[in-house]
mmCIF file of C-alpha atoms in Angstrom:
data_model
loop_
_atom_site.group_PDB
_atom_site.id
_atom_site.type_symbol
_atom_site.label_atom_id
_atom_site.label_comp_id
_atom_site.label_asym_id
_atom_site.label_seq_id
_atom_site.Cartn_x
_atom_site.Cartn_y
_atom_site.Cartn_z
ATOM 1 C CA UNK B 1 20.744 31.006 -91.515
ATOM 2 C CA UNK B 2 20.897 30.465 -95.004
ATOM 3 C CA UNK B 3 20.380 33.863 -95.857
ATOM 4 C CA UNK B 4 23.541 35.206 -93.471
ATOM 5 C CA UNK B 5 25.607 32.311 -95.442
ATOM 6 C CA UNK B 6 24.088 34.333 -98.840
ATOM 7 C CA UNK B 7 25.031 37.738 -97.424
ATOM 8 C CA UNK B 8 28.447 36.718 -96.709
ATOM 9 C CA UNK B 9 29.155 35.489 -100.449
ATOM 10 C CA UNK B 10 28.079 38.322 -102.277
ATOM 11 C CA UNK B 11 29.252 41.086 -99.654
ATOM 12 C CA UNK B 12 31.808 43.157 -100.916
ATOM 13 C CA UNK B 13 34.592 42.276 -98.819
ATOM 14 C CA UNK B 14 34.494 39.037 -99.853
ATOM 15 C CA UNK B 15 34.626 39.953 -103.725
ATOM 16 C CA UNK B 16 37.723 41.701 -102.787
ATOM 17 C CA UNK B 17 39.580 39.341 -100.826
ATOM 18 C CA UNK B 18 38.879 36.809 -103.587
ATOM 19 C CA UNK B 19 40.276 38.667 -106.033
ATOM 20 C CA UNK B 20 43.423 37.808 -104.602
ATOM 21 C CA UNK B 21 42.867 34.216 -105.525
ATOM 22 C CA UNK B 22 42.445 35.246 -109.095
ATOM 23 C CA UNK B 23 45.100 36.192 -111.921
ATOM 24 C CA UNK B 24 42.677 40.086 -112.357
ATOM 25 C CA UNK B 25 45.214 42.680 -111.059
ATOM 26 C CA UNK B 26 44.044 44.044 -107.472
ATOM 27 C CA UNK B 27 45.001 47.341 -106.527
ATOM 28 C CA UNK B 28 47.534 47.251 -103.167
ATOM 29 C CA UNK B 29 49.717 50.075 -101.454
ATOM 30 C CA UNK B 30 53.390 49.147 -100.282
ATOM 31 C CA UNK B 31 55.860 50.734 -98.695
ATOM 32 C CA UNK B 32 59.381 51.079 -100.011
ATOM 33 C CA UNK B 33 62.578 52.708 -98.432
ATOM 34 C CA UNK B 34 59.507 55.280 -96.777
ATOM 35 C CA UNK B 35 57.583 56.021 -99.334
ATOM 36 C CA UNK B 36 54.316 54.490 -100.458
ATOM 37 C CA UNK B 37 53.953 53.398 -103.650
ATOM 38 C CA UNK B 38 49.736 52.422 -104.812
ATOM 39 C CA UNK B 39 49.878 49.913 -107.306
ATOM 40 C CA UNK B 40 47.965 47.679 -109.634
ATOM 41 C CA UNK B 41 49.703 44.083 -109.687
ATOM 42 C CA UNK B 42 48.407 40.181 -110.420
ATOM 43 C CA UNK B 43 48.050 38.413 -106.788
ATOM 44 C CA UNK B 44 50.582 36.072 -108.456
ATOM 45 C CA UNK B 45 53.438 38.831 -108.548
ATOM 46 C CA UNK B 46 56.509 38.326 -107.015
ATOM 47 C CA UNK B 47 57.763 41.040 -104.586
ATOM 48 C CA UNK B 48 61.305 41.389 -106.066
ATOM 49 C CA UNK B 49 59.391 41.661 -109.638
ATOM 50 C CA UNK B 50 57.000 44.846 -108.234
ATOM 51 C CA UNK B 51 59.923 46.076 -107.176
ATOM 52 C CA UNK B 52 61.796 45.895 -110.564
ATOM 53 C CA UNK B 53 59.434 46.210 -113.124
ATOM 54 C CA UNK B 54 56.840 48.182 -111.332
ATOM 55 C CA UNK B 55 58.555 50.747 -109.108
ATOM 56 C CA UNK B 56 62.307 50.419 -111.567
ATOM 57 C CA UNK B 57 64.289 49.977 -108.474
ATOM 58 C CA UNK B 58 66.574 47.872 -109.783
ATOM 59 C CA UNK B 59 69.833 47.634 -107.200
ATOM 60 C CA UNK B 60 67.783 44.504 -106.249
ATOM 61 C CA UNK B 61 68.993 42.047 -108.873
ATOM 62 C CA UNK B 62 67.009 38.884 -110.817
ATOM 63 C CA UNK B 63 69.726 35.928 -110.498
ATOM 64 C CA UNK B 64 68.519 32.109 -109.981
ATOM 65 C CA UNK B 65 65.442 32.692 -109.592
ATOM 66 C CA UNK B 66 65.278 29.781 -107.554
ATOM 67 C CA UNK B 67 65.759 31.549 -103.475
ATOM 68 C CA UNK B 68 69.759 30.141 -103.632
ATOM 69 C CA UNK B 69 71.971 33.170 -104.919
ATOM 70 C CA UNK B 70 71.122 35.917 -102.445
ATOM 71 C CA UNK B 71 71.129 38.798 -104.883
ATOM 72 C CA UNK B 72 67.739 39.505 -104.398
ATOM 73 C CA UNK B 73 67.450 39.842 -100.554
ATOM 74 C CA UNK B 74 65.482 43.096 -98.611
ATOM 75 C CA UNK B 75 64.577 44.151 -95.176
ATOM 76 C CA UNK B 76 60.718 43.439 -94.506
ATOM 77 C CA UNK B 77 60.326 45.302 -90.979
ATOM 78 C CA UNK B 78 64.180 44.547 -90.536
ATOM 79 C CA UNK B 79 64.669 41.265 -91.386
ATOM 80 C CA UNK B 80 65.793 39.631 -94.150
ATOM 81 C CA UNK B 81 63.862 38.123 -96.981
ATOM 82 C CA UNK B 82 63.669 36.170 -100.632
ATOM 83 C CA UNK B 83 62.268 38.977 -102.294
ATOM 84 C CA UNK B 84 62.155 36.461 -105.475
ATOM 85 C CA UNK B 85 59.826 33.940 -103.332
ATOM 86 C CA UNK B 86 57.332 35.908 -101.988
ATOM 87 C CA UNK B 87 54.449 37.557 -103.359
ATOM 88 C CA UNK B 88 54.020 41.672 -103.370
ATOM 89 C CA UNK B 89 50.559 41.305 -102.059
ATOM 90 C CA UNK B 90 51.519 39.271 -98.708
ATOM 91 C CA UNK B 91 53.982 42.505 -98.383
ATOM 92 C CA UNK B 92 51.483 45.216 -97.660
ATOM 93 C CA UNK B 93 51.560 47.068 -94.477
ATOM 94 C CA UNK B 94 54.944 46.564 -94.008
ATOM 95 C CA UNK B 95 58.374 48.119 -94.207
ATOM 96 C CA UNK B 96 60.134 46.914 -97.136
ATOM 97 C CA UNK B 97 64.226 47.895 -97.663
ATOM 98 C CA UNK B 98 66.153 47.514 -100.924
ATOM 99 C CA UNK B 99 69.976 48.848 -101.248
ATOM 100 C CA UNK B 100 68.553 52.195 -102.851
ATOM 101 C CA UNK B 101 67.147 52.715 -99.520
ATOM 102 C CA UNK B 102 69.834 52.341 -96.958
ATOM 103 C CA UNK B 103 71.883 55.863 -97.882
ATOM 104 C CA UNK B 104 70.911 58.459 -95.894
ATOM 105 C CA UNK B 105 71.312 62.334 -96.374
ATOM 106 C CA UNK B 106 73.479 61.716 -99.686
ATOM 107 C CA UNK B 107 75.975 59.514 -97.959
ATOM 108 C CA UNK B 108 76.265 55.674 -98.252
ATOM 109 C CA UNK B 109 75.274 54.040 -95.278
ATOM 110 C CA UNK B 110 78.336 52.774 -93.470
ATOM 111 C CA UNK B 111 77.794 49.022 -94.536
ATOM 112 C CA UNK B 112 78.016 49.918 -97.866
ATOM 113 C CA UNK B 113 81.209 52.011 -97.248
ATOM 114 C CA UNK B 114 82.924 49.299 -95.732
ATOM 115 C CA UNK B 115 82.123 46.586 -98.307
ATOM 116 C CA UNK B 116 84.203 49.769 -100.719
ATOM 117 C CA UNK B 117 86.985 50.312 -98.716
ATOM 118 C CA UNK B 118 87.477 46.263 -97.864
ATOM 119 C CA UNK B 119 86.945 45.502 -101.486
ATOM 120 C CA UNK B 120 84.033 42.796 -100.520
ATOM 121 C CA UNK B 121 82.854 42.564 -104.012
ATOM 122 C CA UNK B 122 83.035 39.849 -106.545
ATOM 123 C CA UNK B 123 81.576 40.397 -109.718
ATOM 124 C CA UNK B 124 79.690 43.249 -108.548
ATOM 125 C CA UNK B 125 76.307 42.079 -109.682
ATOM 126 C CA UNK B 126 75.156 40.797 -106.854
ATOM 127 C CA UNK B 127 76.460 42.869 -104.230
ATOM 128 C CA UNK B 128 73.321 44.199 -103.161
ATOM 129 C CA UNK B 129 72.523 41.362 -101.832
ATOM 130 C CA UNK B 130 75.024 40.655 -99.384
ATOM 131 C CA UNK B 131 75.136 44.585 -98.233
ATOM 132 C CA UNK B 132 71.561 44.114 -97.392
ATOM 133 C CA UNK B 133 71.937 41.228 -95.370
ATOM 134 C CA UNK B 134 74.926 42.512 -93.393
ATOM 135 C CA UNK B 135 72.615 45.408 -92.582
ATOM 136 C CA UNK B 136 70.070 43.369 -91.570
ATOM 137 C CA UNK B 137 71.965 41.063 -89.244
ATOM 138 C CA UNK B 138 73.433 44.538 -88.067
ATOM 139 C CA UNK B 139 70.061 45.382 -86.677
ATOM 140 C CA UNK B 140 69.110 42.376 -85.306
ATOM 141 C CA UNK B 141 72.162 41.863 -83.111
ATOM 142 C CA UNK B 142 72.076 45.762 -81.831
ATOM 143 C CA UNK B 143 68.421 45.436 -81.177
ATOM 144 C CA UNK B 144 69.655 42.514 -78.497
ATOM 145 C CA UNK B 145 72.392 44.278 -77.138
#
């Protein structure tokens, strides 16, 4: 029995899914407005950081920091998320959304187009934020209809 217990410690899986515990950067694959990215990151990463510093898509925006402000919200499979309090690594096989990702064939998608034409801005810098979850509520209510 002993030895099975042994087996299990040094296998290689297990060196790999405790790297994740670790601050070493693990390599992980995620997918962003349909295209998969392979990266190297720290487990300790936050999602809406990989997608800034890492991949440079930055319509996402860094405000508080704190999960209050709403300028930093994706679609994960269609629904809405903190991307500044969750990790990158809990993120992979899914289907991750950011504003860069919601135009389609050169043309804004129409959620964007009507926050334009009904002047639904403030600042600005934050926008993203709010378009994104309008889309996302969007497609939860037609998906029940």
């Amino acid at each position: 029995m002993q030895e099975n217990s042994l087996a299990l410690i040094t296998s290689d899986s297990f060196t790999q899914q405790t790297k994740i515990f670790g601050s070493e950067e693990v390599e992980l694959s995620l997918n962003v407005n349909n295209i998969s990215y392979s990266l190297k990151l720290e487990p300790r990463v936050t999602l809406l950081d990989a997608l800034r510093e890492k991949l440079g898509l930055m319509g996402t925006k860094k405000a508080c920091d704190r999960g209050e402000c709403g300028a930093y919200t994706v679609l994960v499979n269609n629904r809405r998320i903190n991307s500044c309090m969750t990790l990158a690594i809990m993120h992979i096989g899914t289907e991750i959304t950011t504003i860069e990702g919601l135009p389609q064939d050169g043309k804004l998608h129409p959620m964007q187009t009507a926050f334009i034409t009904h002047d639904a801005f403030q600042c600005g810098y934050c926008t993203s934020g709010p378009i994104i979850s309008a889309v996302g509520i969007d497609i939860r209510i037609t998906a029940k209809i």
